[in-house]
Coordinates of C-alpha atoms in Angstrom, one line a residue:
M1 CA -24.1 -19.9 -13.6
Q2 CA -25.6 -17.1 -15.6
D3 CA -29.0 -18.4 -14.7
Q4 CA -30.6 -16.2 -12.0
S5 CA -32.0 -19.2 -10.1
A6 CA -28.5 -20.7 -9.8
Q7 CA -27.2 -17.4 -8.5
N8 CA -30.0 -17.2 -5.9
T9 CA -29.1 -20.7 -4.8
L10 CA -25.5 -19.7 -4.2
I11 CA -26.5 -16.6 -2.4
D12 CA -28.7 -18.7 -0.1
E13 CA -25.8 -21.0 0.6
L14 CA -23.5 -18.1 1.4
K15 CA -26.1 -16.6 3.8
A16 CA -26.2 -20.0 5.6
I17 CA -22.5 -19.9 5.9
V18 CA -21.8 -16.3 7.0
G19 CA -25.2 -15.1 8.0
A20 CA -27.8 -13.0 6.1
S21 CA -26.6 -9.7 7.7
H22 CA -23.1 -10.4 6.4
T23 CA -24.3 -11.2 2.8
L24 CA -24.7 -8.1 0.7
T25 CA -26.5 -8.2 -2.6
S26 CA -27.9 -4.7 -3.2
A27 CA -25.7 -2.4 -5.4
S28 CA -25.7 0.4 -2.9
R29 CA -24.6 -1.8 0.0
M30 CA -21.9 -3.5 -2.2
Q31 CA -20.6 -0.2 -3.6
P32 CA -17.8 0.3 -1.0
Y33 CA -16.5 -3.1 -1.9
T34 CA -17.0 -3.0 -5.7
K35 CA -15.4 0.4 -6.1
G36 CA -11.7 1.0 -5.5
F37 CA -10.2 3.5 -3.1
R38 CA -9.1 5.7 -6.0
F39 CA -9.4 3.6 -9.2
G40 CA -11.6 1.0 -10.7
S41 CA -15.1 -0.4 -10.2
G42 CA -17.4 -3.2 -11.5
E43 CA -20.3 -5.4 -10.6
A44 CA -20.6 -8.3 -8.2
M45 CA -23.4 -10.7 -7.5
A46 CA -22.6 -10.6 -3.8
V47 CA -20.3 -9.4 -1.1
I48 CA -19.8 -11.6 2.0
K49 CA -18.1 -10.8 5.3
P50 CA -17.0 -14.1 7.0
G51 CA -16.4 -14.1 10.7
D52 CA -13.7 -16.7 10.9
L53 CA -11.4 -18.7 8.7
L54 CA -13.6 -21.8 8.4
Q55 CA -16.4 -19.6 7.0
I56 CA -14.0 -18.4 4.3
W57 CA -13.2 -22.0 3.4
R58 CA -16.8 -23.0 3.2
A59 CA -17.7 -20.0 1.2
L60 CA -14.8 -20.8 -1.2
Q61 CA -16.2 -24.4 -1.5
A62 CA -19.6 -23.1 -2.4
C63 CA -18.2 -20.5 -4.9
H64 CA -16.0 -23.1 -6.5
K65 CA -18.8 -25.6 -6.9
A66 CA -20.9 -22.8 -8.5
G67 CA -18.1 -21.8 -10.9
V68 CA -18.0 -18.1 -10.0
I69 CA -15.0 -15.8 -9.8
V70 CA -13.8 -15.0 -6.3
I71 CA -12.1 -11.7 -5.3
M72 CA -10.5 -11.8 -1.9
Q73 CA -10.6 -8.3 -0.4
A74 CA -9.1 -6.8 2.8
A75 CA -9.0 -3.1 3.5
N76 CA -9.6 -2.0 -0.2
T77 CA -7.1 0.8 0.2
G78 CA -5.1 0.1 -3.0
L79 CA -4.6 2.8 -5.6
T80 CA -4.7 0.7 -8.7
G81 CA -8.1 -1.1 -8.3
G82 CA -6.5 -4.5 -7.6
S83 CA -9.1 -5.8 -5.1
T84 CA -12.3 -4.9 -6.9
P85 CA -14.0 -5.9 -10.2
D86 CA -13.1 -4.0 -13.3
G87 CA -16.0 -3.3 -15.6
N88 CA -18.7 -5.9 -16.4
D89 CA -17.1 -8.0 -19.2
Y90 CA -16.4 -11.1 -17.1
D91 CA -17.7 -14.5 -18.3
R92 CA -18.8 -15.5 -14.8
P93 CA -20.4 -13.8 -11.9
I94 CA -18.2 -12.4 -9.1
V95 CA -18.3 -12.9 -5.4
I96 CA -16.2 -10.6 -3.2
I97 CA -15.1 -12.0 0.1
S98 CA -14.3 -9.2 2.6
T99 CA -11.9 -10.4 5.3
M100 CA -11.9 -7.4 7.6
R101 CA -13.9 -9.1 10.4
I102 CA -11.0 -11.5 10.8
S103 CA -8.4 -9.2 12.2
Q104 CA -6.6 -11.4 14.7
I105 CA -2.8 -11.2 15.2
Q106 CA -1.0 -14.0 17.0
L107 CA 2.5 -13.7 18.6
L108 CA 5.2 -16.2 18.0
D109 CA 8.5 -16.5 20.0
Q110 CA 7.6 -13.6 22.3
G111 CA 6.7 -11.4 19.4
K112 CA 9.8 -11.9 17.2
Q113 CA 7.4 -13.2 14.6
I114 CA 3.6 -12.9 14.2
V115 CA 0.8 -14.6 12.3
G116 CA -1.5 -12.1 10.7
L117 CA -4.9 -13.5 9.8
A118 CA -6.7 -12.4 6.6
G119 CA -8.1 -9.0 7.8
S120 CA -5.3 -8.0 10.2
T121 CA -4.0 -4.4 9.7
L122 CA -0.7 -2.6 10.1
F123 CA -2.4 -0.4 12.7
G124 CA -3.4 -3.4 14.7
L125 CA 0.1 -4.8 14.5
E126 CA 1.7 -1.7 15.7
D127 CA -0.6 -1.6 18.7
T128 CA 0.0 -5.3 19.4
L129 CA 3.8 -5.0 19.3
A130 CA 4.2 -1.7 21.1
P131 CA 4.1 -3.2 24.7
L132 CA 6.8 -5.7 23.6
G133 CA 9.2 -3.0 22.3
R134 CA 9.0 -4.3 18.8
E135 CA 7.9 -2.9 15.4
P136 CA 6.3 -4.4 12.2
H137 CA 7.8 -4.5 8.8
S138 CA 6.0 -1.4 7.6
V139 CA 4.4 1.5 9.4
I140 CA 1.1 3.3 8.8
G141 CA 0.9 2.7 5.1
S142 CA 2.8 4.8 2.6
S143 CA 0.1 6.0 0.3
C144 CA -3.0 4.4 1.7
I145 CA -4.0 4.8 5.4
G146 CA -5.4 1.6 6.9
A147 CA -3.6 -1.1 4.8
S148 CA -3.8 -4.8 5.8
I149 CA -0.9 -7.1 6.5
V150 CA -2.0 -9.8 4.0
G151 CA -2.7 -7.2 1.4
G152 CA 0.8 -5.9 1.8
I153 CA 2.3 -9.3 1.3
C154 CA 0.0 -10.1 -1.7
N155 CA 0.9 -6.9 -3.4
N156 CA 4.7 -6.7 -2.6
S157 CA 4.0 -3.4 -0.9
G158 CA 7.2 -1.6 -0.4
G159 CA 6.7 0.4 2.8
A160 CA 8.8 3.3 3.9
L161 CA 11.5 1.6 6.0
V162 CA 14.9 1.5 4.3
Q163 CA 16.3 -1.4 6.2
R164 CA 13.5 -3.9 5.5
G165 CA 12.5 -3.9 1.8
P166 CA 9.2 -5.0 0.3
A167 CA 6.7 -6.9 2.4
Y168 CA 7.6 -10.5 1.9
T169 CA 7.2 -14.0 3.3
E170 CA 7.5 -17.6 2.2
L171 CA 5.3 -18.8 5.2
S172 CA 1.6 -18.6 4.5
L173 CA -1.7 -20.5 4.6
Y174 CA -3.7 -20.3 1.4
A175 CA -6.3 -21.9 -0.8
Q176 CA -5.6 -22.7 -4.4
I177 CA -7.5 -24.1 -7.3
D178 CA -5.1 -26.4 -9.1
A179 CA -4.8 -27.3 -12.8
N180 CA -7.2 -30.1 -12.3
G181 CA -9.8 -27.8 -11.0
E182 CA -9.5 -29.0 -7.4
L183 CA -9.8 -26.6 -4.5
K184 CA -7.1 -27.4 -1.9
L185 CA -5.7 -25.8 1.2
V186 CA -1.9 -25.4 1.5
N187 CA -0.4 -25.0 4.9
N188 CA 3.1 -23.5 4.6
L189 CA 2.9 -21.5 7.8
G190 CA 5.5 -23.6 9.6
I191 CA 2.9 -24.6 12.2
H192 CA 1.5 -28.1 12.8
L193 CA -2.2 -27.5 12.8
G194 CA -3.7 -30.9 11.8
D195 CA -4.6 -32.6 8.6
S196 CA -8.0 -31.6 7.2
P197 CA -8.8 -28.0 6.1
E198 CA -11.4 -27.8 8.8
E199 CA -9.0 -28.9 11.5
I200 CA -6.2 -26.6 10.3
L201 CA -8.4 -23.5 10.0
T202 CA -10.2 -24.0 13.3
N203 CA -6.9 -24.7 15.2
L204 CA -5.3 -21.6 13.8
Y205 CA -8.3 -19.3 14.4
E206 CA -8.7 -20.5 17.9
Q207 CA -4.9 -20.6 18.4
K208 CA -5.0 -24.3 19.4
Y209 CA -1.3 -25.0 19.0
T210 CA 1.8 -25.0 21.2
D211 CA 5.3 -23.6 20.9
A212 CA 6.4 -27.2 20.0
D213 CA 4.1 -27.1 16.9
V214 CA 5.9 -24.0 15.5
Y215 CA 9.0 -24.5 13.4
Q216 CA 11.0 -22.4 10.9
P217 CA 11.6 -24.3 7.7
D218 CA 15.3 -24.1 6.8
D219 CA 14.8 -23.0 3.3
R220 CA 12.0 -20.4 3.8
L221 CA 12.2 -16.8 4.6
S222 CA 9.7 -14.6 6.6
S223 CA 11.1 -11.3 5.4
D224 CA 13.4 -9.9 2.7
N225 CA 16.9 -10.7 4.1
E226 CA 18.9 -9.1 1.3
Y227 CA 17.3 -5.6 0.8
H228 CA 19.7 -3.8 3.2
E229 CA 22.6 -4.7 0.9
R230 CA 20.7 -4.1 -2.3
V231 CA 19.6 -0.6 -1.4
R232 CA 23.2 0.4 -0.6
D233 CA 24.4 -0.4 -4.1
V234 CA 23.9 3.2 -5.4
D235 CA 25.7 2.5 -8.7
A236 CA 23.5 -0.4 -9.8
D237 CA 21.8 0.1 -13.1
T238 CA 18.5 -1.4 -11.9
P239 CA 15.8 -0.3 -9.3
S240 CA 16.1 -1.5 -5.7
R241 CA 12.5 -2.9 -5.6
F242 CA 9.5 -3.2 -7.9
N243 CA 6.5 -5.5 -8.3
N244 CA 7.8 -7.5 -11.3
D245 CA 11.0 -8.5 -9.4
G246 CA 11.1 -12.3 -9.7
R247 CA 13.3 -12.4 -6.6
R248 CA 10.2 -11.7 -4.5
L249 CA 7.4 -13.6 -6.2
F250 CA 6.6 -16.7 -4.1
E251 CA 3.3 -18.2 -3.4
S252 CA 1.3 -15.6 -1.5
S253 CA 4.0 -12.9 -1.9
G254 CA 3.1 -10.9 -4.9
C255 CA 0.1 -13.1 -5.8
A256 CA -2.3 -10.1 -6.2
G257 CA -5.2 -12.2 -5.1
K258 CA -4.6 -15.2 -7.4
L259 CA -4.6 -17.2 -4.2
A260 CA -7.1 -17.0 -1.3
V261 CA -4.7 -16.2 1.6
F262 CA -5.9 -17.0 5.1
A263 CA -2.8 -16.0 7.0
V264 CA 0.8 -15.0 6.7
R265 CA 3.8 -15.3 9.1
V266 CA 6.3 -12.4 9.1
D267 CA 9.2 -11.1 11.2
T268 CA 9.1 -8.2 13.6
Y269 CA 11.9 -5.9 14.6
P270 CA 13.3 -4.5 17.9
K271 CA 12.3 -0.9 18.5
P272 CA 15.4 1.3 18.5
A273 CA 16.6 2.7 21.8
K274 CA 17.2 6.1 20.3
E275 CA 15.5 7.8 17.3
Q276 CA 15.9 11.2 15.7
V277 CA 14.2 12.9 12.8
F278 CA 16.1 15.5 10.8
Y279 CA 14.0 17.8 8.6
I280 CA 15.9 18.9 5.5
G281 CA 15.0 21.6 3.0
T282 CA 16.6 22.8 -0.2
N283 CA 15.9 24.3 -3.6
D284 CA 18.5 22.2 -5.4
T285 CA 17.7 18.5 -6.1
D286 CA 21.4 17.8 -6.4
V287 CA 21.7 18.4 -2.7
L288 CA 19.4 15.6 -1.9
T289 CA 21.2 13.4 -4.5
K290 CA 24.5 14.0 -2.7
I291 CA 23.1 13.2 0.7
R292 CA 21.3 10.0 -0.5
R293 CA 24.4 8.6 -2.2
H294 CA 26.7 9.5 0.7
V295 CA 24.4 8.1 3.4
L296 CA 23.8 4.8 1.6
S297 CA 27.4 4.3 0.5
N298 CA 29.3 5.5 3.6
F299 CA 27.2 5.5 6.7
E300 CA 27.8 2.5 9.0
N301 CA 24.1 2.7 10.0
L302 CA 21.3 2.6 7.4
P303 CA 18.5 5.2 7.9
V304 CA 15.2 4.1 9.3
S305 CA 13.4 6.1 6.5
G306 CA 13.8 9.1 4.2
E307 CA 10.5 10.5 3.0
Y308 CA 10.5 13.1 0.3
L309 CA 7.7 15.7 -0.2
H310 CA 7.6 18.5 -2.8
R311 CA 6.5 21.9 -1.8
D312 CA 3.2 21.6 -3.8
C313 CA 2.4 18.3 -2.2
Y314 CA 3.2 19.8 1.2
A315 CA 0.6 22.5 0.6
V316 CA -2.2 20.2 -0.7
S317 CA -1.6 17.7 2.1
K318 CA -1.8 20.5 4.6
K319 CA -5.2 21.7 3.3
Y320 CA -6.9 18.5 2.2
G321 CA -5.3 16.0 4.7
K322 CA -5.9 18.0 7.8
D323 CA -9.0 16.1 9.1
M324 CA -7.3 12.7 8.7
F325 CA -4.1 14.1 10.3
V326 CA -6.0 15.4 13.3
V327 CA -8.0 12.2 13.8
I328 CA -4.9 10.1 13.8
D329 CA -2.9 12.6 15.9
K330 CA -5.6 13.0 18.6
L331 CA -7.4 9.6 18.6
G332 CA -4.8 7.2 17.3
A333 CA -4.5 5.0 14.2
K334 CA -6.8 2.3 15.6
V335 CA -9.9 4.5 14.8
I336 CA -9.2 4.6 11.1
P337 CA -10.9 1.3 10.1
K338 CA -14.1 2.4 12.0
L339 CA -13.9 5.8 10.4
F340 CA -13.7 4.3 6.9
E341 CA -16.7 2.1 7.7
L342 CA -18.6 5.2 8.8
K343 CA -17.6 7.1 5.7
R344 CA -18.9 4.2 3.5
T345 CA -22.2 4.2 5.4
V346 CA -22.6 7.9 5.1
D347 CA -21.9 7.8 1.3
R348 CA -24.2 4.9 0.8
I349 CA -27.1 6.7 2.5
A350 CA -26.3 10.0 0.7
D351 CA -26.3 8.3 -2.7
N352 CA -30.1 7.8 -2.2
F353 CA -30.6 11.5 -2.3
S354 CA -30.0 13.1 -5.8
F355 CA -29.5 16.6 -4.4
L356 CA -26.5 15.5 -2.3
P357 CA -23.1 15.6 -4.1
E358 CA -20.8 12.7 -4.9
K359 CA -18.6 11.5 -2.0
F360 CA -20.7 13.5 0.5
S361 CA -18.6 12.2 3.5
D362 CA -15.4 13.7 2.1
R363 CA -17.0 17.0 1.3
M364 CA -18.5 17.1 4.8
M365 CA -15.1 16.3 6.4
Q366 CA -13.3 18.9 4.3
F367 CA -15.7 21.5 5.5
F368 CA -15.1 20.4 9.1
S369 CA -11.4 20.7 8.6
Y370 CA -11.7 24.4 7.8
L371 CA -12.9 24.9 11.3
L372 CA -9.8 23.4 12.8
P373 CA -6.7 25.4 13.9
S374 CA -3.4 25.1 12.1
H375 CA -2.0 21.6 12.8
L376 CA 1.6 21.7 11.6
P377 CA 4.7 22.9 13.5
K378 CA 5.9 26.4 12.7
R379 CA 9.4 25.3 11.7
M380 CA 7.9 23.0 9.1
D381 CA 5.7 25.8 7.7
D382 CA 8.7 28.1 7.6
F383 CA 10.7 25.5 5.5
H384 CA 7.6 25.3 3.2
E385 CA 7.9 29.0 2.6
K386 CA 11.7 28.8 1.8
Y387 CA 12.2 25.5 0.1
D388 CA 10.8 23.5 -2.8
H389 CA 12.1 20.1 -1.7
H390 CA 11.5 18.6 1.8
W391 CA 13.1 15.4 3.1
I392 CA 12.2 13.7 6.4
L393 CA 15.3 11.8 7.4
E394 CA 14.9 9.4 10.3
M395 CA 17.9 7.8 12.0
S396 CA 18.2 5.4 15.0
N397 CA 20.7 4.4 17.6
D398 CA 24.3 5.1 16.5
G399 CA 23.0 6.5 13.2
V400 CA 21.7 9.6 15.0
D401 CA 25.2 10.9 15.9
E402 CA 26.5 9.8 12.5
A403 CA 23.8 11.9 10.6
R404 CA 24.1 14.8 13.0
A405 CA 27.9 15.2 12.4
Y406 CA 27.5 14.8 8.6
L407 CA 24.6 17.3 8.2
Q408 CA 26.4 19.9 10.3
E409 CA 29.4 19.8 8.0
F410 CA 27.4 19.3 4.7
F411 CA 25.2 22.4 5.0
K412 CA 28.2 24.7 5.7
Q413 CA 28.8 24.5 2.0
E414 CA 25.6 23.3 0.3
D415 CA 22.3 25.1 -0.5
G416 CA 19.6 24.5 2.1
D417 CA 19.2 23.8 5.8
Y418 CA 17.9 21.3 8.3
F419 CA 16.7 21.1 11.9
E420 CA 16.4 18.4 14.4
C421 CA 12.8 17.7 15.2
T422 CA 11.4 17.5 18.7
P423 CA 9.4 14.3 19.4
D424 CA 6.2 16.2 18.6
E425 CA 7.6 17.6 15.4
S426 CA 8.9 14.2 14.4
E427 CA 5.5 12.6 14.7
K428 CA 3.8 15.4 12.9
A429 CA 6.3 15.5 10.0
I430 CA 5.9 11.8 9.4
L431 CA 2.2 11.9 9.7
H432 CA 1.9 14.8 7.3
R433 CA 3.8 12.9 4.7
F434 CA 1.6 9.8 5.1
V435 CA -1.7 11.6 4.7
A436 CA -0.6 12.9 1.4
G437 CA -2.0 10.1 -0.7
G438 CA -5.5 10.5 0.6
A439 CA -5.2 14.3 0.5
L440 CA -4.5 14.3 -3.2
G441 CA -7.7 12.3 -3.8
R442 CA -9.6 14.8 -1.7
Y443 CA -8.1 17.7 -3.6
H444 CA -9.2 16.3 -6.9
L445 CA -12.7 15.6 -5.7
M446 CA -13.2 19.1 -4.4
N447 CA -11.9 20.7 -7.6
K448 CA -12.8 18.2 -10.3
S449 CA -15.4 20.5 -12.0
N450 CA -12.4 22.6 -13.2
L451 CA -10.0 19.8 -13.9
G452 CA -9.5 16.7 -16.0
P453 CA -8.7 13.2 -14.5
M454 CA -6.0 12.5 -12.0
M455 CA -3.3 9.9 -12.8
T456 CA -1.0 8.2 -10.2
I457 CA 2.2 6.7 -11.4
D458 CA 4.3 4.6 -9.0
I459 CA 7.9 4.6 -10.3
A460 CA 11.0 2.7 -9.3
L461 CA 14.0 4.6 -10.6
R462 CA 17.4 3.0 -11.2
R463 CA 19.6 3.0 -8.1
N464 CA 22.3 5.0 -10.0
E465 CA 19.8 7.6 -11.3
H466 CA 21.0 11.2 -10.5
K467 CA 18.1 13.1 -12.1
W468 CA 15.4 11.7 -9.9
F469 CA 13.2 14.8 -10.0
E470 CA 11.1 14.7 -13.1
E471 CA 11.4 17.2 -15.9
L472 CA 8.8 16.5 -18.6
P473 CA 9.0 17.6 -22.2
K474 CA 7.1 20.8 -22.8
E475 CA 4.5 19.2 -25.1
I476 CA 3.6 16.8 -22.2
D477 CA 3.9 19.4 -19.4
D478 CA 1.5 21.8 -21.2
Q479 CA -1.3 19.2 -20.9
I480 CA -1.0 19.0 -17.1
A481 CA -2.7 21.3 -14.6
D482 CA -1.0 20.2 -11.5
K483 CA 1.8 17.8 -10.5
F484 CA 2.4 16.4 -7.0
Y485 CA 5.5 14.4 -6.1
Y486 CA 6.3 12.4 -2.9
G487 CA 8.1 9.2 -2.3
H488 CA 10.8 7.1 -0.6
L489 CA 14.0 8.8 -1.9
F490 CA 16.6 6.3 -0.5
C491 CA 14.8 3.5 -2.4
H492 CA 14.3 5.7 -5.4
V493 CA 10.6 4.9 -5.4
M494 CA 8.5 7.9 -6.3
H495 CA 4.8 8.4 -6.3
Q496 CA 4.0 10.9 -9.0
N497 CA 0.5 12.3 -9.3
Y498 CA -0.7 14.3 -12.3
V499 CA -4.0 16.2 -12.7
V500 CA -4.5 16.8 -16.4
K501 CA -6.3 19.8 -18.0
K502 CA -9.9 19.5 -19.1
G503 CA -10.2 17.8 -22.5
V504 CA -6.9 16.0 -22.4
D505 CA -6.8 12.3 -23.2
A506 CA -5.4 11.1 -19.9
K507 CA -4.8 7.5 -21.1
A508 CA -2.7 8.6 -24.1
L509 CA -0.8 11.1 -21.9
K510 CA 0.0 8.5 -19.3
N511 CA 1.3 6.2 -21.9
R512 CA 3.6 9.0 -23.1
I513 CA 4.9 9.6 -19.6
L514 CA 5.5 5.9 -19.0
A515 CA 7.4 5.8 -22.3
E516 CA 9.7 8.4 -20.9
F517 CA 10.3 6.2 -17.9
D518 CA 10.9 3.2 -20.1
S519 CA 13.7 5.1 -21.8
R520 CA 15.3 5.7 -18.5
G521 CA 15.3 2.1 -17.3
A522 CA 12.7 2.6 -14.6
E523 CA 10.2 0.0 -13.5
Y524 CA 6.5 0.4 -12.7
P525 CA 4.6 -0.1 -10.7
A526 CA 7.0 0.0 -7.8
E527 CA 4.9 -1.1 -4.8
H528 CA 1.2 -0.6 -5.5
N529 CA 1.0 -3.6 -7.9
V530 CA -0.5 -3.7 -11.3
G531 CA -4.1 -3.8 -10.2
H532 CA -6.4 -3.1 -13.2
E533 CA -4.3 0.0 -14.2
Y534 CA -1.1 -1.6 -15.5
C535 CA -0.3 -4.5 -17.8
A536 CA 1.4 -7.4 -16.0
K537 CA 4.7 -8.1 -17.7
H538 CA 5.4 -11.6 -19.0
D539 CA 7.1 -13.0 -15.9
L540 CA 4.4 -11.6 -13.6
K541 CA 1.6 -13.0 -15.8
E542 CA 3.2 -16.4 -15.8
F543 CA 3.4 -16.3 -12.0
Y544 CA -0.3 -15.5 -11.9
K545 CA -1.0 -18.5 -14.1
E546 CA 1.1 -20.7 -11.9
C547 CA -0.8 -19.5 -8.8
D548 CA -4.3 -19.8 -10.4
P549 CA -4.3 -22.2 -13.4
T550 CA -8.1 -21.9 -14.0
N551 CA -8.2 -18.1 -13.6
S552 CA -10.8 -18.4 -10.8
F553 CA -9.4 -15.8 -8.4
N554 CA -9.3 -12.0 -9.2
A555 CA -9.6 -12.6 -12.9
G556 CA -8.3 -9.9 -15.2
I557 CA -5.7 -8.5 -12.8
G558 CA -2.9 -6.8 -14.7
K559 CA -5.1 -6.5 -17.8
T560 CA -4.9 -10.3 -18.3
S561 CA -7.7 -12.5 -19.5
K562 CA -11.0 -12.3 -17.5
L563 CA -12.1 -15.7 -19.0
K564 CA -12.1 -19.2 -17.5
D565 CA -8.8 -21.1 -18.0
W566 CA -7.2 -17.9 -19.3
A567 CA -9.0 -18.1 -22.6
E568 CA -8.3 -15.1 -24.9

């Protein structure tokens, strides 16, 4: 397949399947798909954008026959490069299949469950469920705005919601190349859709099935049904959730693109009748430790979420996440996929002009943000001036009164304070936290001439860890220009971002930091998956081999072999 004429033949076949306008072959037009949101890039021979499930299947057949590597890609919002090529040292050409045109969401049992097709997003799911008074497993995307439903399942994404655990299901529809080299379609959705791949995929896409065709296999889950108990065990010597957890590696769940996933079936949840956000500030990390352990151990009602933000992260998010914040606040989350597409187009055009800077769209949007008025509530800004540590505690139903009574008594004796957010403050506090991931990338882009590389570490601390706020040895800390911390404090999952000083060996430094976490019994990555940034541990690597015996899908993930049949 190294022969150019063979590649041209495959490209012609793909054009016939998805259309010439949806088959990209120039490096500039492929760049938004071959380069990661924050990490990783490589070459591909083509990017295709199918318009339905049957087109994906036919494209897979053509790619399988030609012997190329396939990377299934949804929103491409991951932080570890897990849905793009990594370098150019593969033994076969790569075709990227972008699924974002296939965004359909189908309701089951009056919305108690949904089927999300390959390109469906969390934003789309929130909008679909809102009229029904129900919510999805995750909301908005913790560190990456615009995440997809299938991508979350494939990467064991954790989400912010304390009661629900990592994105997980045992009900999915996927294609696999087995140990005999045969491409086959596996229907484990729990929906009778027919026998042949063509019949199954057409009937699902056109929703040609009845309620009688839908069943719930007795031995299969459509969400993590144990997490609410697991997170309460604050004295356990292991993390509550992490990507290498064998409890939650099953077919599409955790497969990291080693299967071609067409659709997943997941649970939804009733929207609470009453919700309240409490905004907590303190200069003493032990204060938050006490609250965390008491709430998880003693409250009858688990929190909805508990999002931590350090003062420095608050500031950089305020300055460099303002434009994204305002867009979502004023226009709604549904515009984000279109905005990302526009950004890619602007950057692709700008790259043709050498006098324009890298990531021109981000620089343009940052300049625009300077013209906007202050966007955060005054009470939040006042806490930013007073406190290093900010915690956005969200409670629902009976948990609201439970938290109110506890916090009133607690802060009579402890350092810090809290206030009960108005509905407007609640929305803005949560949104401010969730634009932090993108804001950090923008901060580094705008200041990179004076800085070294930025590293992101996604850590799951032990549930019984008391010293959750990082204190690095001086010889490590002296090599770092800036540190930014945020995360899901109840789950003890922390997103730690380091900008190193110029001239520092970032890779060596990161290994030293990870060694510190190894010594403390932490796991990593916690919810962003290994991508091309981390090594897959033994059990995870074996799971990948089980999913993809010939190493035909997303080869090289987790720094594994990029060669056919897992050759070394």
